[in-house]
mmCIF file of C-alpha atoms in Angstrom:
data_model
loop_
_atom_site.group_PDB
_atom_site.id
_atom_site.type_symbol
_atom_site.label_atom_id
_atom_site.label_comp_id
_atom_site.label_asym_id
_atom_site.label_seq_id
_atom_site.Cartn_x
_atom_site.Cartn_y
_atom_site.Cartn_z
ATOM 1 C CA UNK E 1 -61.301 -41.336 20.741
ATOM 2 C CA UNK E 2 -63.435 -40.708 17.908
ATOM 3 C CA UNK E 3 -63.816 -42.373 14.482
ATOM 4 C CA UNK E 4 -64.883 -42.474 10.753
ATOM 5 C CA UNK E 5 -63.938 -46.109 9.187
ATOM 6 C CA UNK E 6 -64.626 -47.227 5.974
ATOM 7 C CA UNK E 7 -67.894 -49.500 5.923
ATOM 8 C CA UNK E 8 -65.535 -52.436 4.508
ATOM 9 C CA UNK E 9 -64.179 -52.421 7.978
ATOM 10 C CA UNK E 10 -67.601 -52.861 10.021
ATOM 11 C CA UNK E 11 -68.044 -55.971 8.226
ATOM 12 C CA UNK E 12 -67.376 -59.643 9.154
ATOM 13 C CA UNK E 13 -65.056 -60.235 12.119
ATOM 14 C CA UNK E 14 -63.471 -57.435 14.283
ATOM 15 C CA UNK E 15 -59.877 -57.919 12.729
ATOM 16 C CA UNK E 16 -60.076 -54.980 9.818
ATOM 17 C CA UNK E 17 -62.007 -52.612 12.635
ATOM 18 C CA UNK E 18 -59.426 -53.618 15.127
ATOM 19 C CA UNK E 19 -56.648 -52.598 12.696
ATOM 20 C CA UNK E 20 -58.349 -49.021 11.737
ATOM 21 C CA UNK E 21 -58.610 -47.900 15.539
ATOM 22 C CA UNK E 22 -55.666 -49.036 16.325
ATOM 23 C CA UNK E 23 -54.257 -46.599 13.694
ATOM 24 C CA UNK E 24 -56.716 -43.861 14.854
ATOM 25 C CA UNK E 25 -55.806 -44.436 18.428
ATOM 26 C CA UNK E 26 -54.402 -41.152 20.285
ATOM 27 C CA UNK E 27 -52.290 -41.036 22.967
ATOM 28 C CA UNK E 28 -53.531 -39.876 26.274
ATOM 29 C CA UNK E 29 -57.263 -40.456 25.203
ATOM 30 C CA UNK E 30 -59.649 -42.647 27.167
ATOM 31 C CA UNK E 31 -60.279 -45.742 25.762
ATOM 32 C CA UNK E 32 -63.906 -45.279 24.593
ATOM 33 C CA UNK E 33 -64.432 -46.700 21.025
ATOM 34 C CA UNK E 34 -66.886 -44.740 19.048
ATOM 35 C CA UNK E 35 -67.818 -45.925 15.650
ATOM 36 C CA UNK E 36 -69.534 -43.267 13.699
ATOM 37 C CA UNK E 37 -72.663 -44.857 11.315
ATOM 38 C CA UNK E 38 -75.806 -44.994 9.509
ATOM 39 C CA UNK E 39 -78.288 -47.614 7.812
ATOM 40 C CA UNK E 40 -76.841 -46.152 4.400
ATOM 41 C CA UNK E 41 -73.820 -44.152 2.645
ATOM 42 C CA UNK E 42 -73.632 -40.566 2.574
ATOM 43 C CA UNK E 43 -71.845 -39.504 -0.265
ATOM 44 C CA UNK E 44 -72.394 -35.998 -0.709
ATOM 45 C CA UNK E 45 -70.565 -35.972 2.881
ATOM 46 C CA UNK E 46 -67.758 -39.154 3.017
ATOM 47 C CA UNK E 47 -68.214 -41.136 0.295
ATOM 48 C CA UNK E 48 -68.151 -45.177 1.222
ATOM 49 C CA UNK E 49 -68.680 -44.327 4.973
ATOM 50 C CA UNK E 50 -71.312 -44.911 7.080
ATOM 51 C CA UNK E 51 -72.083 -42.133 9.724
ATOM 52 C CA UNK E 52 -73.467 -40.991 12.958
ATOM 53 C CA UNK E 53 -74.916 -43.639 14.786
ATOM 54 C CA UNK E 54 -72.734 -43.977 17.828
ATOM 55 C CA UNK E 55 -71.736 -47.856 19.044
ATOM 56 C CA UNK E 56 -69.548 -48.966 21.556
ATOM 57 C CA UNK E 57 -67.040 -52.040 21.100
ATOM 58 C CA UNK E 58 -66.181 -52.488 25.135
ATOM 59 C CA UNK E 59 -63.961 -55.958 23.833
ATOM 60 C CA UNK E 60 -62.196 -53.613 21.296
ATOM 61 C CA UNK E 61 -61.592 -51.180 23.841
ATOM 62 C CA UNK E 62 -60.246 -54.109 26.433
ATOM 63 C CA UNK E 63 -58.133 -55.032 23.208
ATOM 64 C CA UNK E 64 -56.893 -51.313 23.146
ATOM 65 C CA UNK E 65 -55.754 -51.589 26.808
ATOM 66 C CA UNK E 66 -52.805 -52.654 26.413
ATOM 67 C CA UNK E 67 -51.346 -50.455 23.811
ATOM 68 C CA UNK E 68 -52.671 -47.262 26.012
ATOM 69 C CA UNK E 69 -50.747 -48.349 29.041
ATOM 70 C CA UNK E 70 -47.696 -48.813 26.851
ATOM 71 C CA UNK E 71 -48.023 -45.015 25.465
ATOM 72 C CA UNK E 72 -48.906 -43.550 29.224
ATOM 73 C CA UNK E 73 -44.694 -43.356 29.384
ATOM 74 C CA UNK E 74 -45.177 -40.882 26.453
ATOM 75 C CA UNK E 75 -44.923 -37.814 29.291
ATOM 76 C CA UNK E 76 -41.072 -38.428 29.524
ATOM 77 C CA UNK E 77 -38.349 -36.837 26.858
ATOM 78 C CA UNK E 78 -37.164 -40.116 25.317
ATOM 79 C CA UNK E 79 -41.018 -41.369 24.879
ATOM 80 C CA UNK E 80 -42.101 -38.132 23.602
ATOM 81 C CA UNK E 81 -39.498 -38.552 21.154
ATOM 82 C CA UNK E 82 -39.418 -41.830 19.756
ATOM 83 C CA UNK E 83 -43.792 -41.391 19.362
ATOM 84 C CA UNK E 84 -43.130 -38.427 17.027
ATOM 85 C CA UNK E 85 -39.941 -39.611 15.043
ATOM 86 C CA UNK E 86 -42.016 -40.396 11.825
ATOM 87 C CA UNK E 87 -43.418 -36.713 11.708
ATOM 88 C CA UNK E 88 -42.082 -32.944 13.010
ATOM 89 C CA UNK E 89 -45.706 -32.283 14.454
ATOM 90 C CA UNK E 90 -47.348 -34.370 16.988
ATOM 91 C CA UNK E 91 -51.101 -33.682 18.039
ATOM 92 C CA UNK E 92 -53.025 -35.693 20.637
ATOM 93 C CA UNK E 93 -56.073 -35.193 22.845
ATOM 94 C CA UNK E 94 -56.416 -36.249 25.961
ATOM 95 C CA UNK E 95 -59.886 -36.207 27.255
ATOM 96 C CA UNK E 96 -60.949 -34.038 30.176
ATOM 97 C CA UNK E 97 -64.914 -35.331 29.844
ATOM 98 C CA UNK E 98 -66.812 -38.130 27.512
ATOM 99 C CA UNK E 99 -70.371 -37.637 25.995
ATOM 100 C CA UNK E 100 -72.834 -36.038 25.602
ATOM 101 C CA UNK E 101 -70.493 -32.898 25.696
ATOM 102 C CA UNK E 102 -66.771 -34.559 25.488
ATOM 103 C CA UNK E 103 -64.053 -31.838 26.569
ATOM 104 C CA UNK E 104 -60.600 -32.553 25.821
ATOM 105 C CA UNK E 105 -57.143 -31.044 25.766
ATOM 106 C CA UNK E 106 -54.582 -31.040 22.829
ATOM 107 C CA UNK E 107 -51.059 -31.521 22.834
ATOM 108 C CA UNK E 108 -48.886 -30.422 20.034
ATOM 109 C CA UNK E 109 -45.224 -32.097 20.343
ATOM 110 C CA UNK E 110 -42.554 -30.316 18.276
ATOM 111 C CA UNK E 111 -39.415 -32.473 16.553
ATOM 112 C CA UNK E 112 -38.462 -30.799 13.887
ATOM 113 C CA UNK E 113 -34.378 -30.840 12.501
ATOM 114 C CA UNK E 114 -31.970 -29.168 13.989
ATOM 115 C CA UNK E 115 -33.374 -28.724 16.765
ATOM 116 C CA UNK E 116 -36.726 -27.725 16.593
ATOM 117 C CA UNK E 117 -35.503 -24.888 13.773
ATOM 118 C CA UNK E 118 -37.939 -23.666 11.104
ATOM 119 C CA UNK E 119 -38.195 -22.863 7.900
ATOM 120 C CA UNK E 120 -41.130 -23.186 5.353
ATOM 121 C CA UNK E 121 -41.863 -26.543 5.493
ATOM 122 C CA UNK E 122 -41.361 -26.482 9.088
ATOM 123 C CA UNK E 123 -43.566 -24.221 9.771
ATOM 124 C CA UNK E 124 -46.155 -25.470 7.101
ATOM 125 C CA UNK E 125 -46.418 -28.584 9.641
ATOM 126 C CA UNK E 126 -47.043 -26.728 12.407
ATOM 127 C CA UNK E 127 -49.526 -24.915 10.904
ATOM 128 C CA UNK E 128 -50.882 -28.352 9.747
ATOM 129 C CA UNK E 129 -51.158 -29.364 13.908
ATOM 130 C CA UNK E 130 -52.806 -25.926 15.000
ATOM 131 C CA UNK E 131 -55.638 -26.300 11.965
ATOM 132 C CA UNK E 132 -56.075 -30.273 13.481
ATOM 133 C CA UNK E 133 -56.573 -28.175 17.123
ATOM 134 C CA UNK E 134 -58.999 -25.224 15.929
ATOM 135 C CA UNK E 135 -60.869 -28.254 13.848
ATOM 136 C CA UNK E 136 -61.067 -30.741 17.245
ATOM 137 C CA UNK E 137 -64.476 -29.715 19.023
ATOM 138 C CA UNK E 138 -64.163 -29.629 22.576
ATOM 139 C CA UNK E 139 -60.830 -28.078 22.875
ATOM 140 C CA UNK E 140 -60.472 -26.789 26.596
ATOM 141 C CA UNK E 141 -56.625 -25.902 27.144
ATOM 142 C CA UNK E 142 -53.044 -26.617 24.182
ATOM 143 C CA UNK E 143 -50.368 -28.005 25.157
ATOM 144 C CA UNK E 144 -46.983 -26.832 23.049
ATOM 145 C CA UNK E 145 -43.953 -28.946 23.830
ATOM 146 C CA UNK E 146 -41.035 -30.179 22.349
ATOM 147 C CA UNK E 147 -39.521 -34.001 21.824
ATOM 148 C CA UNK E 148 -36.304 -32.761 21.048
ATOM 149 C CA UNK E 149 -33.811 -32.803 23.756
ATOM 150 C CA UNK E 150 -32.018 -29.477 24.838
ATOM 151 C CA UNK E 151 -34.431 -27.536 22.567
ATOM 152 C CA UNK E 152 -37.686 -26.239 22.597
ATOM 153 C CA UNK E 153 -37.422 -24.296 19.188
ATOM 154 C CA UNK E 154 -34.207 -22.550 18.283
ATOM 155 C CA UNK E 155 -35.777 -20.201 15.946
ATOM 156 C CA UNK E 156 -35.497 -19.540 12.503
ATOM 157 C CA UNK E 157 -33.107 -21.658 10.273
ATOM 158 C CA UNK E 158 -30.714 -19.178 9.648
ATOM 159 C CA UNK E 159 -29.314 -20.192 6.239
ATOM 160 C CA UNK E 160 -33.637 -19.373 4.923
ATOM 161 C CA UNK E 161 -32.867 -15.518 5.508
ATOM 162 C CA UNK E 162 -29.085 -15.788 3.713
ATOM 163 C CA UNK E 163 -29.841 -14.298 0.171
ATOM 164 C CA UNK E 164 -33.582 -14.975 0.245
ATOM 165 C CA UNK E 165 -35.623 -13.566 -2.617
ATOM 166 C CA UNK E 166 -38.663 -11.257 -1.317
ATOM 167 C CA UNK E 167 -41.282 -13.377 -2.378
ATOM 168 C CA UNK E 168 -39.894 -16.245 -0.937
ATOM 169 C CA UNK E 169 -39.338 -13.859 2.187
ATOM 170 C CA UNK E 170 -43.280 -12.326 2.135
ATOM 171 C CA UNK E 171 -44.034 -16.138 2.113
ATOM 172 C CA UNK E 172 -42.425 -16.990 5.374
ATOM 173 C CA UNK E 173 -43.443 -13.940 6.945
ATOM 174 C CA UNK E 174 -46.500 -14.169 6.305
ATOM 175 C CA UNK E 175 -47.170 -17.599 7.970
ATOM 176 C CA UNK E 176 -45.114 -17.160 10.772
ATOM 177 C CA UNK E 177 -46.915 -14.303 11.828
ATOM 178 C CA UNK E 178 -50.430 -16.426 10.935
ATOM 179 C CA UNK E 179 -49.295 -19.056 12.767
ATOM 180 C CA UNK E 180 -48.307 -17.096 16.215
ATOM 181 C CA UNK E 181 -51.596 -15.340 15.573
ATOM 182 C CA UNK E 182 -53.333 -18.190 15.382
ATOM 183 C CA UNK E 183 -51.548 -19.926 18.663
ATOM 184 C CA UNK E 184 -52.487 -16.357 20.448
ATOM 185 C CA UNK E 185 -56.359 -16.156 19.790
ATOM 186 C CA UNK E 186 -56.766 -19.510 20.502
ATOM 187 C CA UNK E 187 -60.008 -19.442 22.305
ATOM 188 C CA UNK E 188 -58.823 -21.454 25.567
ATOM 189 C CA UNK E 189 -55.767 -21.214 27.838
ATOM 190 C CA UNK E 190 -52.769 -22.821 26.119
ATOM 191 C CA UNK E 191 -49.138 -23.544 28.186
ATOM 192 C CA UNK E 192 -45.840 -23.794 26.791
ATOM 193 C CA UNK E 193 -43.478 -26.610 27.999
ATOM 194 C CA UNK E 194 -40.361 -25.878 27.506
ATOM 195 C CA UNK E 195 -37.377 -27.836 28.730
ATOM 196 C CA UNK E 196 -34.305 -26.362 26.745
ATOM 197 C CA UNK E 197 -33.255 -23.400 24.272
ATOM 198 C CA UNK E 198 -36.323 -21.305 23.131
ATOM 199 C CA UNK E 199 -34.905 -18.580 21.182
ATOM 200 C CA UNK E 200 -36.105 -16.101 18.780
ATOM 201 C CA UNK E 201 -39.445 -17.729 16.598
ATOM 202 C CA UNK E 202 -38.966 -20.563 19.261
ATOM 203 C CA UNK E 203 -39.462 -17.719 22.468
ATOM 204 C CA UNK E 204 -42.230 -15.863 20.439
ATOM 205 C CA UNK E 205 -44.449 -19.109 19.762
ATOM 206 C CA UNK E 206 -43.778 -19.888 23.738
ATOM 207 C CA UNK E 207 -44.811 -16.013 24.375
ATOM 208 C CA UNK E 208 -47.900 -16.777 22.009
ATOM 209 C CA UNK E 209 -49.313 -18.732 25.260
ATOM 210 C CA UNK E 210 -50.781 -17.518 27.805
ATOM 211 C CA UNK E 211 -48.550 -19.591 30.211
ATOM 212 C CA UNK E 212 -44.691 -20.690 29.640
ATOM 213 C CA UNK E 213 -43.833 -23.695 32.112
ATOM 214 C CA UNK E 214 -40.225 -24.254 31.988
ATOM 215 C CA UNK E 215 -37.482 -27.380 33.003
ATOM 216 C CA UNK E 216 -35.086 -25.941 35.597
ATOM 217 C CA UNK E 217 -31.809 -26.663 33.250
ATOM 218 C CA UNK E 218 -29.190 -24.629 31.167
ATOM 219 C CA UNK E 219 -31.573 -23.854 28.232
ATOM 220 C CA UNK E 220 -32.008 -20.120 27.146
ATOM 221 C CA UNK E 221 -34.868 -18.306 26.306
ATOM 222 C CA UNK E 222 -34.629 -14.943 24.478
ATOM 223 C CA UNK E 223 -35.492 -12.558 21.173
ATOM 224 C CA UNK E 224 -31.987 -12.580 20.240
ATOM 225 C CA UNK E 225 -32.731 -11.096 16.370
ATOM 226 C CA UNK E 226 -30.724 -7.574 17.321
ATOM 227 C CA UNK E 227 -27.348 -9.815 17.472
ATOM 228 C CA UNK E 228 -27.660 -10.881 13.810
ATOM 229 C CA UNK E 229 -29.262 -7.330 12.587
ATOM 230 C CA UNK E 230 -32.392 -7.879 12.890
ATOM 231 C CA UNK E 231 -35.293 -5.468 14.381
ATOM 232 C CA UNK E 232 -37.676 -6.869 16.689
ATOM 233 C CA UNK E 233 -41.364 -6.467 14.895
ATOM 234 C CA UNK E 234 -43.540 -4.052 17.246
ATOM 235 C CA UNK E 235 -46.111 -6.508 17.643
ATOM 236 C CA UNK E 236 -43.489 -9.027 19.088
ATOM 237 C CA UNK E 237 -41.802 -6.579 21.203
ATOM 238 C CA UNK E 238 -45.212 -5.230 22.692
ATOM 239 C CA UNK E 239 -45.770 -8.689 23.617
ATOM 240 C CA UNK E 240 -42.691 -9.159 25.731
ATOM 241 C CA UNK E 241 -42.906 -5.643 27.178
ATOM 242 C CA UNK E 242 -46.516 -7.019 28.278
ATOM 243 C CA UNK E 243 -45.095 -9.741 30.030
ATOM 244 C CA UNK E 244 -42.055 -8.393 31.605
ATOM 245 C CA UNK E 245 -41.519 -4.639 31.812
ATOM 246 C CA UNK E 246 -40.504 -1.367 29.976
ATOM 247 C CA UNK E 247 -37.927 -1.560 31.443
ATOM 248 C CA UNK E 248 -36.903 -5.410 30.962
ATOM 249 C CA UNK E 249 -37.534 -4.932 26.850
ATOM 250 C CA UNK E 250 -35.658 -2.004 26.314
ATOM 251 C CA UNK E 251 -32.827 -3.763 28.390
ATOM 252 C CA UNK E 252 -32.715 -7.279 26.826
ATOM 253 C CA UNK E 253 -34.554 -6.996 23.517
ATOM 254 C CA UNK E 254 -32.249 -3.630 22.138
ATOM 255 C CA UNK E 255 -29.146 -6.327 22.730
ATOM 256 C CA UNK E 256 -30.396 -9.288 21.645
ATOM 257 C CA UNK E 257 -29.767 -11.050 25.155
ATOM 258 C CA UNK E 258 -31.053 -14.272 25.721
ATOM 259 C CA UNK E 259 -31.911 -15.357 29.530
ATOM 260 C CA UNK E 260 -31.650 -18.206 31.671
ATOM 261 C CA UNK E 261 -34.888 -20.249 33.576
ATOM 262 C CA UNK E 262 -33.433 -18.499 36.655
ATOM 263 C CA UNK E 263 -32.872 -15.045 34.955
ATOM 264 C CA UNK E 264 -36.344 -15.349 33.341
ATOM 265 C CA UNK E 265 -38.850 -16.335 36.366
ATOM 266 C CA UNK E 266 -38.991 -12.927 38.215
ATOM 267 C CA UNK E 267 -39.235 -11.199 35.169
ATOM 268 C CA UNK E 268 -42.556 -12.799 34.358
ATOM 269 C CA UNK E 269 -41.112 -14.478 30.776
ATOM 270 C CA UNK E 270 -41.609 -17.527 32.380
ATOM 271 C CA UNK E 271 -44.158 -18.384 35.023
ATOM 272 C CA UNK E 272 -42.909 -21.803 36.858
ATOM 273 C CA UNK E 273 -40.012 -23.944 36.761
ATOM 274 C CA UNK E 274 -40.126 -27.746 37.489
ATOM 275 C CA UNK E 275 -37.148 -29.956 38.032
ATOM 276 C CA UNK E 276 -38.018 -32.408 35.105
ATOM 277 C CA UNK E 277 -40.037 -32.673 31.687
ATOM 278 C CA UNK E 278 -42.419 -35.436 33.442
ATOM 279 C CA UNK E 279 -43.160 -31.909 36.184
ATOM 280 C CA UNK E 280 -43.822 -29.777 33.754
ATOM 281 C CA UNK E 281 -46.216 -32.221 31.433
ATOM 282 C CA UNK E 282 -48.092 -32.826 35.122
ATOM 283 C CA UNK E 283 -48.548 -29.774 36.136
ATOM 284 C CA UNK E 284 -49.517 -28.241 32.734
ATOM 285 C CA UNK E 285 -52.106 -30.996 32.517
ATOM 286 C CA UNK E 286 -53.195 -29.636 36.015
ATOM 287 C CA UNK E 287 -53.417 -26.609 35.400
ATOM 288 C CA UNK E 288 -55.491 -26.573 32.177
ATOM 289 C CA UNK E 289 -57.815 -29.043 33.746
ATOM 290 C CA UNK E 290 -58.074 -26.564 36.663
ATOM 291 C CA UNK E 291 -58.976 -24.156 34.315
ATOM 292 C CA UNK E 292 -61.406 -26.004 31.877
ATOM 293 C CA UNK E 293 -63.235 -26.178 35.436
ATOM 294 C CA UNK E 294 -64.688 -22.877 34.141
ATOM 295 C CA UNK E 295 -68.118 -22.015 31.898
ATOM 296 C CA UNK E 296 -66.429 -22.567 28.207
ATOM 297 C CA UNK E 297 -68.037 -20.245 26.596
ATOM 298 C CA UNK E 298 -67.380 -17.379 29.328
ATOM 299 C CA UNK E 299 -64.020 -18.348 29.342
ATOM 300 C CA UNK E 300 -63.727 -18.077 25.319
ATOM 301 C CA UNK E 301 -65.214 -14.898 25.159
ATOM 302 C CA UNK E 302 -63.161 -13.024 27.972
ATOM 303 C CA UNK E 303 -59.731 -14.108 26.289
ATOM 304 C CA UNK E 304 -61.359 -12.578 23.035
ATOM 305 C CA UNK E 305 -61.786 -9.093 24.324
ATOM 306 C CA UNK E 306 -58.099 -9.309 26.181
ATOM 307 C CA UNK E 307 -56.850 -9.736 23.129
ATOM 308 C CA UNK E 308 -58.694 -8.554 20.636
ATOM 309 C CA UNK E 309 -56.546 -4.536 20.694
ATOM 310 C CA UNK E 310 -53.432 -6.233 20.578
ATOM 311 C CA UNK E 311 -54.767 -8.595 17.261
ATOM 312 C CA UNK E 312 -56.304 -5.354 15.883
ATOM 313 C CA UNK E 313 -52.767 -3.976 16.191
ATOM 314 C CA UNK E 314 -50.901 -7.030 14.834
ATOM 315 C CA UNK E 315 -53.325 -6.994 11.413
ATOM 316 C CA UNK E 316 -53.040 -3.149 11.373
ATOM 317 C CA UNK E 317 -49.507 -3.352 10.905
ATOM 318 C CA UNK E 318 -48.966 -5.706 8.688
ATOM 319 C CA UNK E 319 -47.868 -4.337 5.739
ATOM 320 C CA UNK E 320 -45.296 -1.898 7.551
ATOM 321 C CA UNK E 321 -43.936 -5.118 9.767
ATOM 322 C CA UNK E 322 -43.010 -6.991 6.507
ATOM 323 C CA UNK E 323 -41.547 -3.877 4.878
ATOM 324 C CA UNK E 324 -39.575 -3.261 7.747
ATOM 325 C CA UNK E 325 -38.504 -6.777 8.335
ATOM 326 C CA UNK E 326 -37.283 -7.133 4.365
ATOM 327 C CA UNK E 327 -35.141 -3.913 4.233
ATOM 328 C CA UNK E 328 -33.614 -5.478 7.148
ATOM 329 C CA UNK E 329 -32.993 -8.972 5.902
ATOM 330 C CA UNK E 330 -31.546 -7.935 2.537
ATOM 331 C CA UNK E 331 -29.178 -4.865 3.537
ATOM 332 C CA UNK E 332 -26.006 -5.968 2.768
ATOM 333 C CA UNK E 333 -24.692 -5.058 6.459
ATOM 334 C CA UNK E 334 -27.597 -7.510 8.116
ATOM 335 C CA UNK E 335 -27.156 -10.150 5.142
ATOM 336 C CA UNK E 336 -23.193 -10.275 6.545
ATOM 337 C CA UNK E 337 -23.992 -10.572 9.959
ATOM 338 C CA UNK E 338 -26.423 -13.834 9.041
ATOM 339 C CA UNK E 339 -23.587 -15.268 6.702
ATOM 340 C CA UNK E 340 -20.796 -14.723 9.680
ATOM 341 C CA UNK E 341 -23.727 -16.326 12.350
ATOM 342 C CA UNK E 342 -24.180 -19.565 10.176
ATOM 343 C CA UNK E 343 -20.295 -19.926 10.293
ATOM 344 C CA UNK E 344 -20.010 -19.308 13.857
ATOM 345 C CA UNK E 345 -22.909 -21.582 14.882
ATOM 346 C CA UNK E 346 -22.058 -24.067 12.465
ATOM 347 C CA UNK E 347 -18.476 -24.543 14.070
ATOM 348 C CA UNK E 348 -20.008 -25.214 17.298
ATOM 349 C CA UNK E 349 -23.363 -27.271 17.217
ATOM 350 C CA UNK E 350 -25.037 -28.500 13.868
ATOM 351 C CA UNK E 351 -27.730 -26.027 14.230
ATOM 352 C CA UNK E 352 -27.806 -22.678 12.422
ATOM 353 C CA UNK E 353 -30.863 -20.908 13.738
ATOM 354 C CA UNK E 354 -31.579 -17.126 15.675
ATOM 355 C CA UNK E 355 -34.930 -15.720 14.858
#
């Protein structure tokens, strides 16, 4: 756990610095204290804070103890859950090594509304948690999971697309491809965990990873746009057809069909299954440990060039993927379909999402 305190709080007693780590304090992390300082303020850099100048506080950290163990429960649902109530987007890092060269890995924990369904501001947060990832040094392996039970993203919030003007369409287009971007060309190995629904926006940010780890339970996982009228964008159907088949994506995606776990596993759109959310948090944990095993920089630059065609193909197209996308969304015909969906979904669960 690192730190940057006001120099009030290094002052006196250990009460004020006590009460700033505690707030800084991130589950899963080891409990090494670092206070960052210097003889003097640096203002063109954080003005009123004292930097670099690493100390240790070994009776803080003993004080700290406590309030770890507490949070170690966080790797079940109802934990998960009740840690990220106050916000939509969890992050936390959990380190893998300490100084002089700390290694960690990040954990972003979805609970969003309506079950885990987006629309601007939604996805504004979790843009918010992927820029606090790329800005972490260290970074050897993401975590994307949800702390909403039965879902790990059901999409798009349906009633966003119903009359939507174009600017306010371009807008959410724009950063819902930058965000999945973003989530692809991370520069280390990054595992969905999903345990429930991931449909539509909620499959393609699990397809975004480079592994999907899934909860053996009734949850479906599918691009399921073609139901309400929507075309699949060519950069999101290459990426299924990539991992599952010709075959599978002509079959599932021209439908809109949505798969179980079971369905899902041999066709490669998932890669494990795990009886329970506390399997799937070890083993993803495992596995990006396993992996972080590896020369970083090696590592980094060999998922760059297996990506970097398909990226050059997802900015290529661009333009012609949002043109495409709006004549869809505001035909009359497609702008039907979404008004008849929010009805029918509404009349069965509270949320209204697809895409």
């Amino acid at each position: 756990m690192y730190g940057i305190f006001p120099h009030q709080c290094l002052r006196g007693d250990n009460g004020p610095l006590l009460q700033a780590a505690s707030a800084c304090e991130l589950p899963g992390t080891c409990l090494r204290i670092v206070v960052i300082a210097i003889a003097r303020p640096t203002p063109s850099l954080f003005p009123n804070f004292y930097l670099l100048a690493m100390i240790r506080l070994p009776i803080l950290a003993q004080r700290l103890t406590v309030t770890a163990a507490a949070r170690r429960s966080l790797s079940t649902t109802a934990a998960r859950r009740g840690e990220a109530a106050a916000r939509p987007f969890h992050v936390a890092f959990s380190e893998l090594t300490g100084p002089p060269s700390p290694e960690c890995v990040a954990t972003i924990t979805m609970t969003c509304a309506k079950a885990n369904s987006f629309d601007l501001t939604a996805l504004q947060g979790l843009s918010h948690a992927l820029a606090q990832v790329e800005a972490q040094a260290g970074v050897r392996g993401l975590v994307l999971q949800s702390g909403t039970a039965g879902f790990f993203s059901a999409g798009f919030s349906l009633p966003v697309f119903h009359n939507i003007a174009r600017a306010d369409f371009e807008r959410l287009w724009a950063l819902s491809r930058d965000v999945f971007r973003r989530l692809h060309a991370l520069p280390a190995p990054s595992i969905a965990a999903i345990d429930g629904h991931a449909l539509g926006l909620g499959c393609a940010l699990a397809m975004a990873c480079q592994h999907r780890y899934a909860v053996h339970s009734p949850g479906l996982i599918g691009l399921n746009e073609v139901a309400v009228g929507l075309p699949v964008p060519q950069w999101l159907a290459e990426r299924f057809r990539d991992l599952t088949s010709l075959r599978a994506a002509e079959e599932l995606l021209s439908t809109g069909a949505s798969l179980s776990v079971a369905r899902a596993l041999p066709l490669g759109l998932i890669d494990a299954v795990f009886d329970s959310p506390e399997d799937v948090g070890t083993a993803a944990h495992a596995r990006l440990r396993q992996c972080a095993a590896a020369p970083r920089a090696a590592q980094a630059e060999t998922l760059e060039a297996l990506r970097r065609e398909y990226l050059a193909r997802f900015d290529a197209d661009c333009e012609r993927d949002t043109d495409q996308l709006w004549r869809a969304i505001s035909s009359p015909d497609t702008q039907t379909a979404i008004q008849a969906a929010i009805a029918r979904l509404s009349s069965r669960r509270p949320s209204t999402s697809v895409a």
